[in-house]
Amino acid sequence: MNEKDGQSAATLARRRRYPGTRPCAFRRRCLRGRGWCRGRTVETGHRMLGALRLGQAAICVLILLAFVVAPAHSQENKPVDVAPGGVVILKRELAGSVTNETAARGGIVTKTSSGAPPQTTLIYMPPAGARELDDIVTYTLNGVAQPQITVNVRPLAPTLDSGKLYDASFKALFVLFVLAVLVESGLALLFRWRPFLDYFDSRSMNALVAFLFSLLLVRLFNLDISSQLISVYTDSSYTFDSWKGWPGSLLTAMIIAGGSAGVNRIFQNFGFRPTSSQEQPKKPELVKTEAWIAVTLLRDKSKGSVVVLINDQAVGAISGSSPRYRFLQYFVRNKGRFPQTGGYSVLAGAEHEITVEDANNKQLSAKWGPYKVGSRAIIDVELTL
């Protein structure tokens, strides 16, 4: 030890190595890791760090208490469910005198006592004819008012082993199948009509027309089969004229518009009909040595027919024009495209040049290529003329 200031040689050596420092009171939590700090600022930081850690520990304790206390509190105030015409026990083994037991919405509250000393059981019965009711039960125990009990009177949904559920499901699916067959057969006349095929794109327009017609049929004749099924499953009722009837009507209309094949798949999924073991036919695919080319004409100066040439050979003509708005291309046929559906088959691996030429003015033309076309390529070219 140094007799002059009472400091050890190690302390003096450390002071010479780290001038301006002094021993830290928070050696174990020192940020510098050596237990020596530069004045009050760092020591204050250490004190703040200790307070922060203490606060974190307090927060963790509060969270644990919340998890322990909250379930018991929520369980105590949890509403009680009972079916119409049923009976439910609200409280068991109440020690003391139970008085002033009442129900705010007309329910019947009774009590039974047994044992020594006597213990009381509180019982609730819904009012006659009530199907959907929220009742509040109050009572006093030994002259002290107790927390009120909420009782929900609701019809219980049928279980999966209920015969009523399967009978109603089969009848509803059978009606859907008949309606789908009728709508599908009736609309087939419109969908095969030549003017309809010539002007509209059947791939998108058929589904829209079938859905709108099915929705009109459902709303006009009250054929909301989906809402009826949901009512059976939940043992509740929905008013057809209210807004609650629209989701079921939309779902029923979509099922009917899906056609008899869609209803048949529902029958198979429910097990009412055996699943077909036949494989679906394979979709047509391009041969490895072929490619598809399609041309869309955007008119600027051209009028009348436009000839489409591939490698200086005329392969078709375009007499119309593309729809002004691209969204309409999904519903009407594109008269400015060659071919109108699919593509024109060309040899893959070779160079091809596409030319569109005004039939009345051969000086007015536009070209694409020549480019080498890959195997099974699908190319859609837009040319302005």
Short mmCIF file of C-alpha atoms in Angstrom, two decimals:
data_model
loop_
_atom_site.label_atom_id
_atom_site.label_comp_id
_atom_site.label_asym_id
_atom_site.label_seq_id
_atom_site.Cartn_x
_atom_site.Cartn_y
_atom_site.Cartn_z
CA MET A 1 0.00 0.00 0.00
CA ASN A 2 1.10 3.57 -0.64
CA GLU A 3 1.25 5.28 2.75
CA LYS A 4 0.58 8.69 1.22
CA ASP A 5 -2.84 8.08 -0.15
CA GLY A 6 -3.60 4.57 1.08
CA GLN A 7 -3.77 3.08 -2.45
CA SER A 8 -2.20 -0.20 -3.54
CA ALA A 9 0.46 -0.48 -6.20
CA ALA A 10 -2.04 -2.15 -8.57
CA THR A 11 -4.43 0.78 -8.17
CA LEU A 12 -1.67 3.29 -8.85
CA ALA A 13 -0.52 1.32 -11.90
CA ARG A 14 -4.07 1.25 -13.25
CA ARG A 15 -4.46 5.00 -12.71
CA ARG A 16 -1.23 5.63 -14.64
CA ARG A 17 -2.43 3.33 -17.46
CA TYR A 18 -5.97 4.82 -17.59
CA PRO A 19 -5.58 8.46 -16.57
CA GLY A 20 -8.73 10.22 -15.40
CA THR A 21 -10.48 7.02 -14.23
CA ARG A 22 -11.48 5.67 -10.85
CA PRO A 23 -12.88 2.41 -9.46
CA CYS A 24 -16.48 1.80 -10.48
CA ALA A 25 -19.08 0.81 -7.88
CA PHE A 26 -20.69 -1.47 -10.49
CA ARG A 27 -17.73 -3.71 -11.24
CA ARG A 28 -19.75 -6.72 -12.36
CA ARG A 29 -21.98 -4.69 -14.69
CA CYS A 30 -19.35 -2.25 -15.93
CA LEU A 31 -19.77 -1.46 -19.60
CA ARG A 32 -16.01 -1.18 -20.08
CA GLY A 33 -15.49 -4.67 -18.69
CA ARG A 34 -12.52 -3.63 -16.47
CA GLY A 35 -14.39 -2.18 -13.49
CA TRP A 36 -12.92 1.33 -14.03
CA CYS A 37 -14.91 4.30 -15.37
CA ARG A 38 -14.31 7.88 -16.39
CA GLY A 39 -16.22 9.93 -13.85
CA ARG A 40 -19.84 10.32 -12.85
CA THR A 41 -21.33 10.13 -16.37
CA VAL A 42 -20.52 6.46 -16.83
CA GLU A 43 -21.43 5.61 -13.26
CA THR A 44 -24.80 7.28 -13.85
CA GLY A 45 -25.22 5.14 -16.95
CA HIS A 46 -24.53 2.03 -14.86
CA ARG A 47 -27.15 3.10 -12.36
CA MET A 48 -29.66 3.64 -15.20
CA LEU A 49 -28.81 0.19 -16.59
CA GLY A 50 -29.51 -1.38 -13.19
CA ALA A 51 -32.83 0.47 -12.91
CA LEU A 52 -33.75 -0.64 -16.43
CA ARG A 53 -33.07 -4.28 -15.60
CA LEU A 54 -35.12 -3.94 -12.43
CA GLY A 55 -38.00 -2.46 -14.45
CA GLN A 56 -37.83 -5.33 -16.93
CA ALA A 57 -38.06 -7.84 -14.11
CA ALA A 58 -41.09 -6.00 -12.68
CA ILE A 59 -42.82 -6.06 -16.08
CA CYS A 60 -42.24 -9.80 -16.42
CA VAL A 61 -43.77 -10.36 -12.96
CA LEU A 62 -46.84 -8.29 -13.90
CA ILE A 63 -47.30 -10.24 -17.14
CA LEU A 64 -47.15 -13.55 -15.28
CA LEU A 65 -49.71 -12.30 -12.76
CA ALA A 66 -51.99 -11.22 -15.61
CA PHE A 67 -51.81 -14.70 -17.16
CA VAL A 68 -52.61 -16.31 -13.82
CA VAL A 69 -55.40 -13.98 -12.69
CA ALA A 70 -57.11 -13.26 -16.05
CA PRO A 71 -58.28 -16.84 -16.82
CA ALA A 72 -59.86 -17.20 -13.39
CA HIS A 73 -61.62 -13.84 -13.75
CA SER A 74 -62.83 -14.58 -17.30
CA GLN A 75 -63.99 -18.04 -16.23
CA GLU A 76 -66.01 -16.50 -13.40
CA ASN A 77 -67.82 -14.04 -15.72
CA LYS A 78 -68.15 -16.39 -18.68
CA PRO A 79 -71.70 -16.46 -20.16
CA VAL A 80 -73.70 -19.65 -19.71
CA ASP A 81 -75.31 -21.27 -22.79
CA VAL A 82 -78.55 -23.21 -22.70
CA ALA A 83 -80.86 -24.60 -25.39
CA PRO A 84 -84.53 -23.52 -25.62
CA GLY A 85 -86.61 -25.56 -23.17
CA GLY A 86 -83.47 -26.84 -21.43
CA VAL A 87 -82.10 -26.54 -17.91
CA VAL A 88 -78.67 -25.34 -16.82
CA ILE A 89 -76.88 -25.16 -13.45
CA LEU A 90 -75.51 -21.68 -12.80
CA LYS A 91 -73.75 -22.17 -9.43
CA ARG A 92 -72.92 -25.18 -7.28
CA GLU A 93 -72.14 -25.63 -3.57
CA LEU A 94 -72.99 -22.13 -2.43
CA ALA A 95 -72.43 -22.03 1.32
CA GLY A 96 -74.89 -19.76 3.05
CA SER A 97 -78.31 -18.24 2.47
CA VAL A 98 -79.19 -17.54 -1.21
CA THR A 99 -81.97 -14.97 -1.68
CA ASN A 100 -83.41 -12.53 -4.23
CA GLU A 101 -82.61 -14.80 -7.21
CA THR A 102 -84.21 -13.21 -10.29
CA ALA A 103 -83.91 -13.24 -14.10
CA ALA A 104 -84.28 -9.96 -15.98
CA ARG A 105 -85.83 -11.42 -19.18
CA GLY A 106 -88.47 -13.76 -17.78
CA GLY A 107 -86.39 -16.86 -17.08
CA ILE A 108 -87.11 -19.12 -14.11
CA VAL A 109 -84.42 -19.31 -11.40
CA THR A 110 -84.74 -22.05 -8.76
CA LYS A 111 -82.50 -23.32 -5.98
CA THR A 112 -81.98 -26.62 -4.22
CA SER A 113 -80.20 -27.28 -0.94
CA SER A 114 -78.56 -30.46 0.32
CA GLY A 115 -75.98 -31.66 2.81
CA ALA A 116 -74.99 -30.45 6.23
CA PRO A 117 -74.17 -27.66 6.45
CA PRO A 118 -76.60 -26.96 3.58
CA GLN A 119 -75.11 -26.08 0.20
CA THR A 120 -77.25 -24.41 -2.45
CA THR A 121 -77.35 -25.07 -6.22
CA LEU A 122 -78.70 -22.35 -8.50
CA ILE A 123 -80.65 -23.57 -11.57
CA TYR A 124 -81.96 -21.62 -14.60
CA MET A 125 -84.75 -22.49 -17.06
CA PRO A 126 -85.47 -20.31 -20.15
CA PRO A 127 -88.94 -18.80 -20.58
CA ALA A 128 -91.39 -20.83 -22.64
CA GLY A 129 -91.15 -20.24 -26.38
CA ALA A 130 -87.83 -18.35 -26.22
CA ARG A 131 -85.34 -19.35 -28.94
CA GLU A 132 -82.79 -16.51 -29.00
CA LEU A 133 -82.54 -14.64 -25.71
CA ASP A 134 -79.86 -12.99 -23.56
CA ASP A 135 -80.91 -13.11 -19.91
CA ILE A 136 -79.22 -11.74 -16.79
CA VAL A 137 -79.49 -13.54 -13.42
CA THR A 138 -78.81 -11.77 -10.12
CA TYR A 139 -78.82 -13.12 -6.54
CA THR A 140 -77.53 -12.40 -3.08
CA LEU A 141 -75.47 -14.67 -0.85
CA ASN A 142 -75.71 -14.04 2.91
CA GLY A 143 -77.21 -10.64 2.17
CA VAL A 144 -74.35 -9.59 -0.19
CA ALA A 145 -75.08 -8.95 -3.87
CA GLN A 146 -73.11 -11.31 -6.13
CA PRO A 147 -71.79 -10.68 -9.68
CA GLN A 148 -74.53 -11.06 -12.27
CA ILE A 149 -74.59 -14.10 -14.55
CA THR A 150 -75.30 -13.80 -18.28
CA VAL A 151 -77.32 -16.63 -19.81
CA ASN A 152 -77.48 -17.07 -23.61
CA VAL A 153 -80.49 -19.02 -24.86
CA ARG A 154 -79.56 -20.38 -28.29
CA PRO A 155 -80.66 -23.42 -30.34
CA LEU A 156 -77.99 -26.09 -30.47
CA ALA A 157 -76.68 -27.05 -33.92
CA PRO A 158 -77.42 -30.64 -34.98
CA THR A 159 -74.58 -33.11 -34.57
CA LEU A 160 -72.96 -34.99 -37.43
CA ASP A 161 -74.80 -38.18 -36.51
CA SER A 162 -78.19 -36.49 -36.89
CA GLY A 163 -80.38 -38.09 -39.56
CA LYS A 164 -82.09 -34.77 -40.16
CA LEU A 165 -78.82 -33.25 -41.38
CA TYR A 166 -78.14 -35.92 -44.02
CA ASP A 167 -81.73 -36.05 -45.26
CA ALA A 168 -81.84 -32.28 -45.73
CA SER A 169 -78.42 -32.30 -47.44
CA PHE A 170 -79.43 -35.00 -49.93
CA LYS A 171 -82.71 -33.26 -50.78
CA ALA A 172 -80.95 -29.90 -51.27
CA LEU A 173 -78.25 -31.41 -53.49
CA PHE A 174 -80.86 -33.25 -55.55
CA VAL A 175 -82.77 -29.98 -56.13
CA LEU A 176 -79.50 -28.24 -57.08
CA PHE A 177 -78.70 -31.03 -59.55
CA VAL A 178 -82.11 -30.74 -61.24
CA LEU A 179 -81.85 -26.94 -61.44
CA ALA A 180 -78.31 -27.14 -62.83
CA VAL A 181 -79.41 -29.59 -65.53
CA LEU A 182 -82.37 -27.39 -66.50
CA VAL A 183 -80.30 -24.20 -66.65
CA GLU A 184 -77.45 -25.93 -68.50
CA SER A 185 -79.81 -27.43 -71.09
CA GLY A 186 -81.75 -24.19 -71.56
CA LEU A 187 -78.72 -21.95 -71.98
CA ALA A 188 -77.06 -24.40 -74.38
CA LEU A 189 -79.36 -23.02 -77.10
CA LEU A 190 -78.00 -19.50 -76.53
CA PHE A 191 -74.38 -20.61 -76.18
CA ARG A 192 -74.53 -22.50 -79.50
CA TRP A 193 -76.26 -19.69 -81.38
CA ARG A 194 -74.07 -18.54 -84.25
CA PRO A 195 -74.43 -14.76 -83.70
CA PHE A 196 -73.54 -15.28 -80.02
CA LEU A 197 -70.44 -17.29 -80.93
CA ASP A 198 -69.48 -14.80 -83.63
CA TYR A 199 -69.57 -11.74 -81.39
CA PHE A 200 -68.85 -12.97 -77.83
CA ASP A 201 -65.96 -14.95 -76.37
CA SER A 202 -67.64 -18.08 -75.06
CA ARG A 203 -64.83 -18.89 -72.61
CA SER A 204 -65.68 -15.90 -70.39
CA MET A 205 -69.15 -14.80 -71.50
CA ASN A 206 -70.85 -18.17 -70.93
CA ALA A 207 -69.98 -18.20 -67.24
CA LEU A 208 -71.18 -14.62 -66.73
CA VAL A 209 -74.50 -15.20 -68.50
CA ALA A 210 -75.10 -18.47 -66.63
CA PHE A 211 -74.38 -16.83 -63.26
CA LEU A 212 -76.64 -13.82 -63.87
CA PHE A 213 -79.49 -16.02 -65.12
CA SER A 214 -79.10 -18.40 -62.15
CA LEU A 215 -79.10 -15.48 -59.69
CA LEU A 216 -82.29 -14.12 -61.28
CA LEU A 217 -83.86 -17.58 -61.00
CA VAL A 218 -82.86 -17.95 -57.33
CA ARG A 219 -84.13 -14.54 -56.26
CA LEU A 220 -87.33 -14.69 -58.33
CA PHE A 221 -88.51 -18.12 -57.14
CA ASN A 222 -86.93 -18.16 -53.65
CA LEU A 223 -84.59 -21.06 -54.46
CA ASP A 224 -81.87 -20.18 -51.95
CA ILE A 225 -80.81 -23.78 -51.25
CA SER A 226 -77.52 -22.76 -49.60
CA SER A 227 -79.23 -20.62 -46.95
CA GLN A 228 -81.70 -23.43 -46.28
CA LEU A 229 -78.83 -25.87 -45.71
CA ILE A 230 -77.06 -23.42 -43.39
CA SER A 231 -80.31 -22.97 -41.46
CA VAL A 232 -80.52 -26.75 -40.99
CA TYR A 233 -76.89 -27.01 -39.88
CA THR A 234 -77.16 -24.13 -37.38
CA ASP A 235 -80.83 -24.66 -36.42
CA SER A 236 -81.56 -21.01 -37.15
CA SER A 237 -83.62 -19.06 -39.65
CA TYR A 238 -82.67 -16.37 -42.14
CA THR A 239 -85.10 -13.99 -43.79
CA PHE A 240 -84.90 -14.26 -47.55
CA ASP A 241 -85.73 -10.58 -48.09
CA SER A 242 -83.04 -9.28 -45.72
CA TRP A 243 -79.41 -8.66 -46.59
CA LYS A 244 -78.49 -11.95 -44.92
CA GLY A 245 -80.12 -13.81 -47.81
CA TRP A 246 -77.75 -12.41 -50.44
CA PRO A 247 -74.60 -14.48 -49.62
CA GLY A 248 -76.61 -17.70 -49.80
CA SER A 249 -78.29 -16.59 -53.02
CA LEU A 250 -74.94 -15.79 -54.63
CA LEU A 251 -73.51 -19.16 -53.58
CA THR A 252 -76.58 -21.04 -54.88
CA ALA A 253 -76.42 -19.15 -58.18
CA MET A 254 -72.73 -20.01 -58.61
CA ILE A 255 -73.39 -23.70 -57.93
CA ILE A 256 -76.25 -23.80 -60.43
CA ALA A 257 -74.20 -21.89 -63.01
CA GLY A 258 -71.40 -24.43 -62.54
CA GLY A 259 -73.61 -26.98 -64.30
CA SER A 260 -74.53 -30.57 -63.64
CA ALA A 261 -70.87 -31.64 -63.65
CA GLY A 262 -70.17 -29.34 -60.69
CA VAL A 263 -73.15 -30.66 -58.71
CA ASN A 264 -72.08 -34.21 -59.59
CA ARG A 265 -68.66 -33.51 -58.02
CA ILE A 266 -70.45 -32.30 -54.87
CA PHE A 267 -72.39 -35.59 -54.78
CA GLN A 268 -69.11 -37.50 -55.09
CA ASN A 269 -67.41 -35.45 -52.35
CA PHE A 270 -70.32 -36.08 -49.98
CA GLY A 271 -70.29 -39.79 -50.80
CA PHE A 272 -73.77 -39.92 -52.33
CA ARG A 273 -72.31 -41.11 -55.65
CA PRO A 274 -69.17 -43.19 -56.36
CA THR A 275 -66.14 -41.38 -57.72
CA SER A 276 -65.41 -42.03 -61.38
CA SER A 277 -62.15 -43.89 -61.91
CA GLN A 278 -61.80 -42.76 -65.52
CA GLU A 279 -58.89 -40.42 -66.11
CA GLN A 280 -59.47 -36.99 -67.56
CA PRO A 281 -58.46 -36.66 -71.22
CA LYS A 282 -55.12 -34.97 -71.72
CA LYS A 283 -55.09 -31.38 -72.92
CA PRO A 284 -53.78 -30.82 -76.45
CA GLU A 285 -50.12 -29.92 -76.54
CA LEU A 286 -47.86 -28.46 -79.20
CA VAL A 287 -45.64 -30.86 -81.08
CA LYS A 288 -41.95 -30.35 -80.40
CA THR A 289 -41.35 -29.28 -84.01
CA GLU A 290 -44.15 -26.66 -84.02
CA ALA A 291 -44.81 -23.17 -82.65
CA TRP A 292 -47.83 -20.85 -82.53
CA ILE A 293 -47.92 -17.31 -83.89
CA ALA A 294 -50.81 -14.85 -83.54
CA VAL A 295 -51.09 -11.29 -84.89
CA THR A 296 -53.12 -8.46 -83.30
CA LEU A 297 -53.78 -5.43 -85.53
CA LEU A 298 -53.96 -1.93 -84.05
CA ARG A 299 -55.47 0.31 -86.69
CA ASP A 300 -54.12 3.81 -87.29
CA LYS A 301 -54.44 4.61 -91.03
CA SER A 302 -55.57 1.34 -92.54
CA LYS A 303 -59.17 0.76 -93.56
CA GLY A 304 -60.88 -2.33 -94.80
CA SER A 305 -59.23 -5.72 -95.03
CA VAL A 306 -55.62 -6.27 -93.98
CA VAL A 307 -53.70 -9.26 -95.33
CA VAL A 308 -51.46 -11.26 -92.95
CA LEU A 309 -48.35 -12.72 -94.61
CA ILE A 310 -45.85 -15.13 -93.05
CA ASN A 311 -42.64 -15.50 -95.05
CA ASP A 312 -44.27 -13.61 -97.98
CA GLN A 313 -47.19 -16.07 -98.09
CA ALA A 314 -50.73 -14.92 -97.30
CA VAL A 315 -52.14 -16.98 -94.46
CA GLY A 316 -55.20 -14.94 -93.51
CA ALA A 317 -56.95 -11.58 -93.44
CA ILE A 318 -58.20 -9.22 -90.75
CA SER A 319 -61.39 -7.33 -91.54
CA GLY A 320 -62.23 -5.89 -88.11
CA SER A 321 -60.39 -4.12 -85.34
CA SER A 322 -59.44 -4.83 -81.76
CA PRO A 323 -61.70 -3.58 -78.93
CA ARG A 324 -60.92 -0.07 -77.79
CA TYR A 325 -60.63 -1.16 -74.15
CA ARG A 326 -58.53 -4.20 -73.32
CA PHE A 327 -61.00 -5.32 -70.64
CA LEU A 328 -63.61 -5.98 -73.35
CA GLN A 329 -61.28 -8.52 -74.98
CA TYR A 330 -62.29 -10.98 -72.26
CA PHE A 331 -65.96 -10.85 -73.27
CA VAL A 332 -66.12 -10.08 -77.02
CA ARG A 333 -64.21 -11.67 -79.85
CA ASN A 334 -61.16 -9.78 -81.04
CA LYS A 335 -61.91 -9.05 -84.69
CA GLY A 336 -58.49 -7.49 -85.08
CA ARG A 337 -56.61 -10.71 -84.28
CA PHE A 338 -55.46 -13.54 -86.51
CA PRO A 339 -56.44 -16.18 -85.70
CA GLN A 340 -59.24 -15.06 -83.36
CA THR A 341 -58.52 -17.93 -80.97
CA GLY A 342 -55.38 -19.99 -80.47
CA GLY A 343 -52.49 -19.51 -82.85
CA TYR A 344 -51.25 -20.24 -86.36
CA SER A 345 -48.93 -23.26 -86.45
CA VAL A 346 -45.46 -22.74 -87.94
CA LEU A 347 -42.28 -24.81 -88.12
CA ALA A 348 -40.09 -24.42 -85.04
CA GLY A 349 -36.34 -23.82 -85.34
CA ALA A 350 -36.66 -21.71 -88.52
CA GLU A 351 -36.74 -17.95 -89.15
CA HIS A 352 -40.15 -16.40 -89.76
CA GLU A 353 -41.18 -12.94 -90.90
CA ILE A 354 -44.66 -11.53 -90.32
CA THR A 355 -46.09 -8.77 -92.51
CA VAL A 356 -49.46 -7.02 -92.36
CA GLU A 357 -50.43 -5.19 -95.55
CA ASP A 358 -53.42 -3.03 -96.43
CA ALA A 359 -55.33 -4.82 -99.19
CA ASN A 360 -56.27 -1.49 -100.86
CA ASN A 361 -52.87 0.17 -100.42
CA LYS A 362 -49.90 -2.20 -100.56
CA GLN A 363 -47.53 0.65 -99.67
CA LEU A 364 -49.09 0.65 -96.21
CA SER A 365 -47.52 -2.26 -94.34
CA ALA A 366 -45.77 -3.26 -91.12
CA LYS A 367 -43.30 -6.06 -90.43
CA TRP A 368 -42.05 -8.22 -87.59
CA GLY A 369 -38.84 -10.19 -87.88
CA PRO A 370 -37.37 -12.24 -89.33
CA TYR A 371 -36.72 -14.07 -86.04
CA LYS A 372 -35.84 -17.65 -85.29
CA VAL A 373 -38.76 -19.27 -83.45
CA GLY A 374 -38.07 -21.77 -80.70
CA SER A 375 -39.68 -25.16 -80.17
CA ARG A 376 -43.29 -25.00 -78.84
CA ALA A 377 -43.11 -21.20 -78.70
CA ILE A 378 -46.34 -19.19 -78.39
CA ILE A 379 -45.85 -15.70 -79.84
CA ASP A 380 -48.52 -12.95 -79.89
CA VAL A 381 -47.44 -9.97 -82.01
CA GLU A 382 -49.05 -6.51 -82.03
CA LEU A 383 -48.60 -4.42 -85.19
CA THR A 384 -49.88 -0.91 -85.84
CA LEU A 385 -50.99 -0.13 -89.38
#
